[in-house]
């Protein structure tokens, strides 16, 4: 029962307190900042964040760790400036990053502890890229800033983990007003061209509007919404068994 619960919530908590303190000190978090800790678990990261700023929102879905469980995927993001520093649930990494970066008010700085393989999907390379990496590339600088030892976590995971740092670009490579058109262009090409992932990122930001691209982004969002509903229904159903 315990192992199924942990698998459903992908919970491997960073337990190296000295390392947590070091990473927070190296971040841009200041006493004036509001910080979200997504998947706060035992509160190890939350406690260290509170030593820097009193404005910390700990968000945890598992009722074993909180008397006020909250699902981040339905959690209302702040309408004021905020940052994120979290050891997020690995199983919903893509959903969390998508919600943060596509929000009308995204974070001004974001440090996420994620699975190494998942992090690679959001980082642009010269030779081959995922759809997610290209969609965020014009507006976000996404880098791996730390590689963890598996022994930094409890329980010890079977995968490698990294700290993924996400910051808005000072000067976007594509104007924000053209974001929807850029999304349509990239998604259309990924759907219709099996070699799209090998096209250099520099070529994508030179995109041109074309009526045939219109609607590709909206269609993808509808498909993602359907998949998320199916996933949440199955997860909640399995969780209630225990």
PDB file of C-alpha atoms in Angstrom:
ATOM      1  CA  UNK A   1       0.000   0.000   0.000  1.00  0.00           C
ATOM      2  CA  UNK A   2       2.766   2.487   0.957  1.00  0.00           C
ATOM      3  CA  UNK A   3       4.672   1.892  -2.260  1.00  0.00           C
ATOM      4  CA  UNK A   4       1.601   2.442  -4.434  1.00  0.00           C
ATOM      5  CA  UNK A   5       0.798   5.690  -2.617  1.00  0.00           C
ATOM      6  CA  UNK A   6       4.376   6.906  -3.122  1.00  0.00           C
ATOM      7  CA  UNK A   7       4.336   5.912  -6.797  1.00  0.00           C
ATOM      8  CA  UNK A   8       1.107   7.810  -7.418  1.00  0.00           C
ATOM      9  CA  UNK A   9       2.589  10.984  -5.931  1.00  0.00           C
ATOM     10  CA  UNK A  10       6.209  10.400  -7.048  1.00  0.00           C
ATOM     11  CA  UNK A  11       7.557  11.440  -3.668  1.00  0.00           C
ATOM     12  CA  UNK A  12      11.311  11.342  -3.158  1.00  0.00           C
ATOM     13  CA  UNK A  13      12.143  14.189  -0.806  1.00  0.00           C
ATOM     14  CA  UNK A  14      15.423  16.096  -0.751  1.00  0.00           C
ATOM     15  CA  UNK A  15      16.745  15.498   2.766  1.00  0.00           C
ATOM     16  CA  UNK A  16      20.247  17.012   2.627  1.00  0.00           C
ATOM     17  CA  UNK A  17      19.577  20.142   4.685  1.00  0.00           C
ATOM     18  CA  UNK A  18      23.014  21.706   4.149  1.00  0.00           C
ATOM     19  CA  UNK A  19      22.640  21.327   0.400  1.00  0.00           C
ATOM     20  CA  UNK A  20      19.156  22.863   0.497  1.00  0.00           C
ATOM     21  CA  UNK A  21      20.526  25.862   2.392  1.00  0.00           C
ATOM     22  CA  UNK A  22      23.349  26.264  -0.134  1.00  0.00           C
ATOM     23  CA  UNK A  23      21.041  26.115  -3.165  1.00  0.00           C
ATOM     24  CA  UNK A  24      18.598  28.606  -1.667  1.00  0.00           C
ATOM     25  CA  UNK A  25      21.450  31.011  -0.851  1.00  0.00           C
ATOM     26  CA  UNK A  26      22.663  30.755  -4.449  1.00  0.00           C
ATOM     27  CA  UNK A  27      19.195  31.547  -5.799  1.00  0.00           C
ATOM     28  CA  UNK A  28      17.726  35.025  -6.252  1.00  0.00           C
ATOM     29  CA  UNK A  29      15.296  34.642  -3.323  1.00  0.00           C
ATOM     30  CA  UNK A  30      15.258  37.659  -0.993  1.00  0.00           C
ATOM     31  CA  UNK A  31      13.341  38.596   2.204  1.00  0.00           C
ATOM     32  CA  UNK A  32      10.759  40.516   0.168  1.00  0.00           C
ATOM     33  CA  UNK A  33       9.892  37.638  -2.164  1.00  0.00           C
ATOM     34  CA  UNK A  34       6.830  35.415  -2.123  1.00  0.00           C
ATOM     35  CA  UNK A  35       7.908  31.831  -2.817  1.00  0.00           C
ATOM     36  CA  UNK A  36       5.864  28.754  -3.716  1.00  0.00           C
ATOM     37  CA  UNK A  37       7.029  25.347  -2.471  1.00  0.00           C
ATOM     38  CA  UNK A  38       5.153  22.842  -4.641  1.00  0.00           C
ATOM     39  CA  UNK A  39       4.955  19.353  -3.147  1.00  0.00           C
ATOM     40  CA  UNK A  40       6.294  20.527   0.213  1.00  0.00           C
ATOM     41  CA  UNK A  41       6.003  17.100   1.859  1.00  0.00           C
ATOM     42  CA  UNK A  42       7.673  17.056   5.279  1.00  0.00           C
ATOM     43  CA  UNK A  43       8.406  20.782   4.970  1.00  0.00           C
ATOM     44  CA  UNK A  44      12.199  20.488   4.802  1.00  0.00           C
ATOM     45  CA  UNK A  45      12.542  23.024   1.983  1.00  0.00           C
ATOM     46  CA  UNK A  46       9.727  25.176   3.372  1.00  0.00           C
ATOM     47  CA  UNK A  47      11.549  25.584   6.698  1.00  0.00           C
ATOM     48  CA  UNK A  48      14.746  26.683   4.963  1.00  0.00           C
ATOM     49  CA  UNK A  49      12.865  29.132   2.739  1.00  0.00           C
ATOM     50  CA  UNK A  50      11.243  30.658   5.833  1.00  0.00           C
ATOM     51  CA  UNK A  51      14.715  31.523   7.112  1.00  0.00           C
ATOM     52  CA  UNK A  52      15.050  33.844   4.106  1.00  0.00           C
ATOM     53  CA  UNK A  53      11.508  35.153   3.639  1.00  0.00           C
ATOM     54  CA  UNK A  54       8.299  34.920   5.689  1.00  0.00           C
ATOM     55  CA  UNK A  55       6.239  34.825   2.489  1.00  0.00           C
ATOM     56  CA  UNK A  56       6.253  31.100   1.682  1.00  0.00           C
ATOM     57  CA  UNK A  57       3.233  29.204   0.343  1.00  0.00           C
ATOM     58  CA  UNK A  58       3.625  25.453   0.919  1.00  0.00           C
ATOM     59  CA  UNK A  59       1.420  23.398  -1.413  1.00  0.00           C
ATOM     60  CA  UNK A  60       0.992  19.691  -0.668  1.00  0.00           C
ATOM     61  CA  UNK A  61      -1.654  17.258  -1.900  1.00  0.00           C
ATOM     62  CA  UNK A  62      -0.819  14.250   0.282  1.00  0.00           C
ATOM     63  CA  UNK A  63      -2.974  14.348   3.469  1.00  0.00           C
ATOM     64  CA  UNK A  64      -0.254  12.460   5.351  1.00  0.00           C
ATOM     65  CA  UNK A  65       1.822  15.649   5.367  1.00  0.00           C
ATOM     66  CA  UNK A  66      -0.752  18.415   5.774  1.00  0.00           C
ATOM     67  CA  UNK A  67      -4.138  19.083   7.323  1.00  0.00           C
ATOM     68  CA  UNK A  68      -5.014  21.291   4.328  1.00  0.00           C
ATOM     69  CA  UNK A  69      -4.204  19.251   1.195  1.00  0.00           C
ATOM     70  CA  UNK A  70      -4.069  21.222  -2.050  1.00  0.00           C
ATOM     71  CA  UNK A  71      -3.603  20.051  -5.621  1.00  0.00           C
ATOM     72  CA  UNK A  72      -1.193  22.403  -7.370  1.00  0.00           C
ATOM     73  CA  UNK A  73      -2.798  21.717 -10.748  1.00  0.00           C
ATOM     74  CA  UNK A  74      -5.985  23.411  -9.479  1.00  0.00           C
ATOM     75  CA  UNK A  75      -4.217  25.862  -7.151  1.00  0.00           C
ATOM     76  CA  UNK A  76      -4.774  29.557  -8.067  1.00  0.00           C
ATOM     77  CA  UNK A  77      -1.417  31.153  -8.797  1.00  0.00           C
ATOM     78  CA  UNK A  78      -0.669  34.552  -7.224  1.00  0.00           C
ATOM     79  CA  UNK A  79      -1.618  37.683  -9.139  1.00  0.00           C
ATOM     80  CA  UNK A  80       1.428  39.471  -7.724  1.00  0.00           C
ATOM     81  CA  UNK A  81       5.158  38.743  -8.304  1.00  0.00           C
ATOM     82  CA  UNK A  82       6.400  35.429  -6.929  1.00  0.00           C
ATOM     83  CA  UNK A  83       9.161  32.852  -7.267  1.00  0.00           C
ATOM     84  CA  UNK A  84       9.249  29.067  -7.027  1.00  0.00           C
ATOM     85  CA  UNK A  85      11.690  26.775  -5.238  1.00  0.00           C
ATOM     86  CA  UNK A  86      10.432  23.206  -5.043  1.00  0.00           C
ATOM     87  CA  UNK A  87      11.168  19.504  -4.992  1.00  0.00           C
ATOM     88  CA  UNK A  88       8.163  18.821  -7.213  1.00  0.00           C
ATOM     89  CA  UNK A  89       6.369  15.472  -7.702  1.00  0.00           C
ATOM     90  CA  UNK A  90       8.256  13.855 -10.586  1.00  0.00           C
ATOM     91  CA  UNK A  91       5.137  12.242 -12.039  1.00  0.00           C
ATOM     92  CA  UNK A  92       3.548  15.574 -13.006  1.00  0.00           C
ATOM     93  CA  UNK A  93       6.664  17.575 -13.928  1.00  0.00           C
ATOM     94  CA  UNK A  94       5.342  18.525 -17.361  1.00  0.00           C
ATOM     95  CA  UNK A  95       1.959  19.622 -16.001  1.00  0.00           C
ATOM     96  CA  UNK A  96       3.586  21.792 -13.323  1.00  0.00           C
ATOM     97  CA  UNK A  97       6.005  23.515 -15.699  1.00  0.00           C
ATOM     98  CA  UNK A  98       3.260  24.053 -18.260  1.00  0.00           C
ATOM     99  CA  UNK A  99       1.002  25.677 -15.663  1.00  0.00           C
ATOM    100  CA  UNK A 100       3.759  27.966 -14.386  1.00  0.00           C
ATOM    101  CA  UNK A 101       5.143  29.112 -17.734  1.00  0.00           C
ATOM    102  CA  UNK A 102       1.832  29.481 -19.545  1.00  0.00           C
ATOM    103  CA  UNK A 103       0.188  31.384 -16.698  1.00  0.00           C
ATOM    104  CA  UNK A 104      -0.864  35.018 -17.314  1.00  0.00           C
ATOM    105  CA  UNK A 105       1.399  35.789 -14.340  1.00  0.00           C
ATOM    106  CA  UNK A 106       4.357  33.368 -14.472  1.00  0.00           C
ATOM    107  CA  UNK A 107       7.076  33.302 -11.780  1.00  0.00           C
ATOM    108  CA  UNK A 108       9.967  35.748 -12.029  1.00  0.00           C
ATOM    109  CA  UNK A 109      12.367  32.949 -11.087  1.00  0.00           C
ATOM    110  CA  UNK A 110      11.846  29.221 -10.826  1.00  0.00           C
ATOM    111  CA  UNK A 111      14.055  26.487  -9.327  1.00  0.00           C
ATOM    112  CA  UNK A 112      12.632  22.987  -9.646  1.00  0.00           C
ATOM    113  CA  UNK A 113      14.151  19.714  -8.485  1.00  0.00           C
ATOM    114  CA  UNK A 114      13.180  17.274 -11.220  1.00  0.00           C
ATOM    115  CA  UNK A 115      14.193  13.990 -12.779  1.00  0.00           C
ATOM    116  CA  UNK A 116      17.221  14.437 -15.050  1.00  0.00           C
ATOM    117  CA  UNK A 117      15.482  12.849 -18.025  1.00  0.00           C
ATOM    118  CA  UNK A 118      12.494  15.172 -17.636  1.00  0.00           C
ATOM    119  CA  UNK A 119      14.725  18.259 -17.372  1.00  0.00           C
ATOM    120  CA  UNK A 120      16.395  17.428 -20.691  1.00  0.00           C
ATOM    121  CA  UNK A 121      13.043  17.716 -22.461  1.00  0.00           C
ATOM    122  CA  UNK A 122      12.875  21.442 -21.686  1.00  0.00           C
ATOM    123  CA  UNK A 123      16.412  22.398 -22.718  1.00  0.00           C
ATOM    124  CA  UNK A 124      17.163  23.475 -26.287  1.00  0.00           C
ATOM    125  CA  UNK A 125      20.114  21.853 -28.064  1.00  0.00           C
ATOM    126  CA  UNK A 126      21.640  22.541 -31.516  1.00  0.00           C
ATOM    127  CA  UNK A 127      20.819  19.096 -32.937  1.00  0.00           C
ATOM    128  CA  UNK A 128      17.526  17.725 -31.622  1.00  0.00           C
ATOM    129  CA  UNK A 129      14.706  19.203 -29.524  1.00  0.00           C
ATOM    130  CA  UNK A 130      11.381  18.327 -27.984  1.00  0.00           C
ATOM    131  CA  UNK A 131       8.208  20.273 -28.636  1.00  0.00           C
ATOM    132  CA  UNK A 132       8.231  21.620 -25.063  1.00  0.00           C
ATOM    133  CA  UNK A 133      11.792  22.937 -25.379  1.00  0.00           C
ATOM    134  CA  UNK A 134      10.987  24.846 -28.566  1.00  0.00           C
ATOM    135  CA  UNK A 135       7.697  26.269 -27.276  1.00  0.00           C
ATOM    136  CA  UNK A 136       9.373  27.915 -24.282  1.00  0.00           C
ATOM    137  CA  UNK A 137      12.698  28.779 -25.920  1.00  0.00           C
ATOM    138  CA  UNK A 138      11.902  32.342 -27.137  1.00  0.00           C
ATOM    139  CA  UNK A 139      10.823  33.598 -23.700  1.00  0.00           C
ATOM    140  CA  UNK A 140      12.580  31.428 -21.133  1.00  0.00           C
ATOM    141  CA  UNK A 141      16.191  30.670 -20.302  1.00  0.00           C
ATOM    142  CA  UNK A 142      16.141  27.083 -18.987  1.00  0.00           C
ATOM    143  CA  UNK A 143      19.289  25.492 -17.578  1.00  0.00           C
ATOM    144  CA  UNK A 144      20.451  22.737 -15.244  1.00  0.00           C
ATOM    145  CA  UNK A 145      22.362  24.368 -12.387  1.00  0.00           C
ATOM    146  CA  UNK A 146      22.988  21.392 -10.082  1.00  0.00           C
ATOM    147  CA  UNK A 147      23.166  17.594 -10.305  1.00  0.00           C
ATOM    148  CA  UNK A 148      22.150  15.705  -7.177  1.00  0.00           C
ATOM    149  CA  UNK A 149      23.369  12.466  -5.691  1.00  0.00           C
ATOM    150  CA  UNK A 150      20.630   9.884  -5.282  1.00  0.00           C
ATOM    151  CA  UNK A 151      21.630   9.721  -1.616  1.00  0.00           C
ATOM    152  CA  UNK A 152      20.468  13.330  -1.160  1.00  0.00           C
ATOM    153  CA  UNK A 153      16.886  11.998  -1.180  1.00  0.00           C
ATOM    154  CA  UNK A 154      14.667   9.854   0.996  1.00  0.00           C
ATOM    155  CA  UNK A 155      13.517   7.348  -0.093  1.00  0.00           C
ATOM    156  CA  UNK A 156      16.536   6.917  -2.396  1.00  0.00           C
ATOM    157  CA  UNK A 157      15.204   7.221  -5.978  1.00  0.00           C
ATOM    158  CA  UNK A 158      16.081   4.928  -8.865  1.00  0.00           C
ATOM    159  CA  UNK A 159      16.594   7.913 -11.184  1.00  0.00           C
ATOM    160  CA  UNK A 160      18.999  10.860 -11.305  1.00  0.00           C
ATOM    161  CA  UNK A 161      17.766  14.316 -10.316  1.00  0.00           C
ATOM    162  CA  UNK A 162      18.827  17.873 -11.133  1.00  0.00           C
ATOM    163  CA  UNK A 163      17.954  21.452 -10.248  1.00  0.00           C
ATOM    164  CA  UNK A 164      16.254  23.055 -13.238  1.00  0.00           C
ATOM    165  CA  UNK A 165      16.532  26.837 -13.232  1.00  0.00           C
ATOM    166  CA  UNK A 166      13.963  28.735 -15.318  1.00  0.00           C
ATOM    167  CA  UNK A 167      14.188  32.490 -15.805  1.00  0.00           C
ATOM    168  CA  UNK A 168      12.448  34.861 -18.220  1.00  0.00           C
ATOM    169  CA  UNK A 169      14.703  36.225 -20.939  1.00  0.00           C
ATOM    170  CA  UNK A 170      15.455  39.962 -20.527  1.00  0.00           C
ATOM    171  CA  UNK A 171      14.767  40.347 -24.253  1.00  0.00           C
ATOM    172  CA  UNK A 172      12.365  37.774 -25.754  1.00  0.00           C
ATOM    173  CA  UNK A 173      13.462  36.249 -29.056  1.00  0.00           C
ATOM    174  CA  UNK A 174       9.859  36.485 -30.286  1.00  0.00           C
ATOM    175  CA  UNK A 175       7.498  39.343 -29.299  1.00  0.00           C
ATOM    176  CA  UNK A 176       4.915  38.294 -26.718  1.00  0.00           C
ATOM    177  CA  UNK A 177       2.113  39.464 -29.014  1.00  0.00           C
ATOM    178  CA  UNK A 178       3.218  36.811 -31.522  1.00  0.00           C
ATOM    179  CA  UNK A 179       3.301  33.974 -28.998  1.00  0.00           C
ATOM    180  CA  UNK A 180       0.095  32.285 -30.205  1.00  0.00           C
ATOM    181  CA  UNK A 181       1.231  32.457 -33.839  1.00  0.00           C
ATOM    182  CA  UNK A 182       4.637  31.029 -32.896  1.00  0.00           C
ATOM    183  CA  UNK A 183       2.986  28.196 -30.944  1.00  0.00           C
ATOM    184  CA  UNK A 184       0.741  27.384 -33.920  1.00  0.00           C
ATOM    185  CA  UNK A 185       3.747  27.310 -36.254  1.00  0.00           C
ATOM    186  CA  UNK A 186       5.901  25.042 -34.074  1.00  0.00           C
ATOM    187  CA  UNK A 187       3.096  22.634 -33.181  1.00  0.00           C
ATOM    188  CA  UNK A 188       1.887  22.384 -36.779  1.00  0.00           C
ATOM    189  CA  UNK A 189       5.382  21.458 -37.939  1.00  0.00           C
ATOM    190  CA  UNK A 190       5.831  18.863 -35.189  1.00  0.00           C
ATOM    191  CA  UNK A 191       2.524  17.240 -36.124  1.00  0.00           C
ATOM    192  CA  UNK A 192       3.126  17.191 -39.874  1.00  0.00           C
ATOM    193  CA  UNK A 193       6.907  16.873 -40.220  1.00  0.00           C
ATOM    194  CA  UNK A 194       8.727  13.884 -38.640  1.00  0.00           C
ATOM    195  CA  UNK A 195      12.014  15.792 -38.973  1.00  0.00           C
ATOM    196  CA  UNK A 196      10.804  18.929 -37.172  1.00  0.00           C
ATOM    197  CA  UNK A 197      12.732  18.102 -34.007  1.00  0.00           C
ATOM    198  CA  UNK A 198      16.007  18.289 -35.952  1.00  0.00           C
ATOM    199  CA  UNK A 199      15.412  21.846 -37.209  1.00  0.00           C
ATOM    200  CA  UNK A 200      17.735  24.346 -35.419  1.00  0.00           C
ATOM    201  CA  UNK A 201      15.912  26.601 -32.915  1.00  0.00           C
ATOM    202  CA  UNK A 202      17.160  29.676 -34.781  1.00  0.00           C
ATOM    203  CA  UNK A 203      15.008  28.666 -37.754  1.00  0.00           C
ATOM    204  CA  UNK A 204      11.834  28.445 -35.682  1.00  0.00           C
ATOM    205  CA  UNK A 205      12.095  31.987 -34.360  1.00  0.00           C
ATOM    206  CA  UNK A 206      12.151  33.210 -37.983  1.00  0.00           C
ATOM    207  CA  UNK A 207       8.642  31.854 -38.476  1.00  0.00           C
ATOM    208  CA  UNK A 208       6.072  33.508 -40.726  1.00  0.00           C
ATOM    209  CA  UNK A 209       2.311  33.601 -40.292  1.00  0.00           C
ATOM    210  CA  UNK A 210       0.324  31.261 -42.497  1.00  0.00           C
ATOM    211  CA  UNK A 211      -3.429  30.475 -42.297  1.00  0.00           C
ATOM    212  CA  UNK A 212      -2.721  26.733 -42.390  1.00  0.00           C
ATOM    213  CA  UNK A 213      -0.943  26.932 -39.011  1.00  0.00           C
ATOM    214  CA  UNK A 214      -3.826  28.634 -37.223  1.00  0.00           C
ATOM    215  CA  UNK A 215      -5.556  26.579 -34.526  1.00  0.00           C
ATOM    216  CA  UNK A 216      -2.793  24.015 -34.004  1.00  0.00           C
ATOM    217  CA  UNK A 217      -2.102  25.296 -30.490  1.00  0.00           C
ATOM    218  CA  UNK A 218      -5.778  25.311 -29.457  1.00  0.00           C
ATOM    219  CA  UNK A 219      -6.213  21.756 -30.685  1.00  0.00           C
ATOM    220  CA  UNK A 220      -3.193  20.617 -28.667  1.00  0.00           C
ATOM    221  CA  UNK A 221      -4.564  22.291 -25.518  1.00  0.00           C
ATOM    222  CA  UNK A 222      -7.870  20.467 -25.936  1.00  0.00           C
ATOM    223  CA  UNK A 223      -6.080  17.134 -26.260  1.00  0.00           C
ATOM    224  CA  UNK A 224      -3.910  17.877 -23.206  1.00  0.00           C
ATOM    225  CA  UNK A 225      -6.954  18.864 -21.154  1.00  0.00           C
ATOM    226  CA  UNK A 226      -8.647  15.577 -21.986  1.00  0.00           C
ATOM    227  CA  UNK A 227      -5.553  13.569 -21.053  1.00  0.00           C
ATOM    228  CA  UNK A 228      -5.202  15.467 -17.756  1.00  0.00           C
ATOM    229  CA  UNK A 229      -8.815  14.695 -16.829  1.00  0.00           C
ATOM    230  CA  UNK A 230      -8.274  11.006 -17.550  1.00  0.00           C
ATOM    231  CA  UNK A 231      -5.036  10.992 -15.527  1.00  0.00           C
ATOM    232  CA  UNK A 232      -6.566  12.774 -12.516  1.00  0.00           C
ATOM    233  CA  UNK A 233      -9.626  10.513 -12.549  1.00  0.00           C
ATOM    234  CA  UNK A 234      -7.500   7.365 -12.558  1.00  0.00           C
ATOM    235  CA  UNK A 235      -5.117   8.697  -9.901  1.00  0.00           C
ATOM    236  CA  UNK A 236      -7.903   9.805  -7.552  1.00  0.00           C
ATOM    237  CA  UNK A 237      -9.716   6.513  -8.054  1.00  0.00           C
ATOM    238  CA  UNK A 238      -6.606   4.499  -7.169  1.00  0.00           C
ATOM    239  CA  UNK A 239      -5.826   6.789  -4.217  1.00  0.00           C
ATOM    240  CA  UNK A 240      -9.279   6.324  -2.689  1.00  0.00           C
ATOM    241  CA  UNK A 241      -8.709   2.562  -2.534  1.00  0.00           C
ATOM    242  CA  UNK A 242      -6.259   3.166   0.287  1.00  0.00           C
TER     243      UNK A 242
END
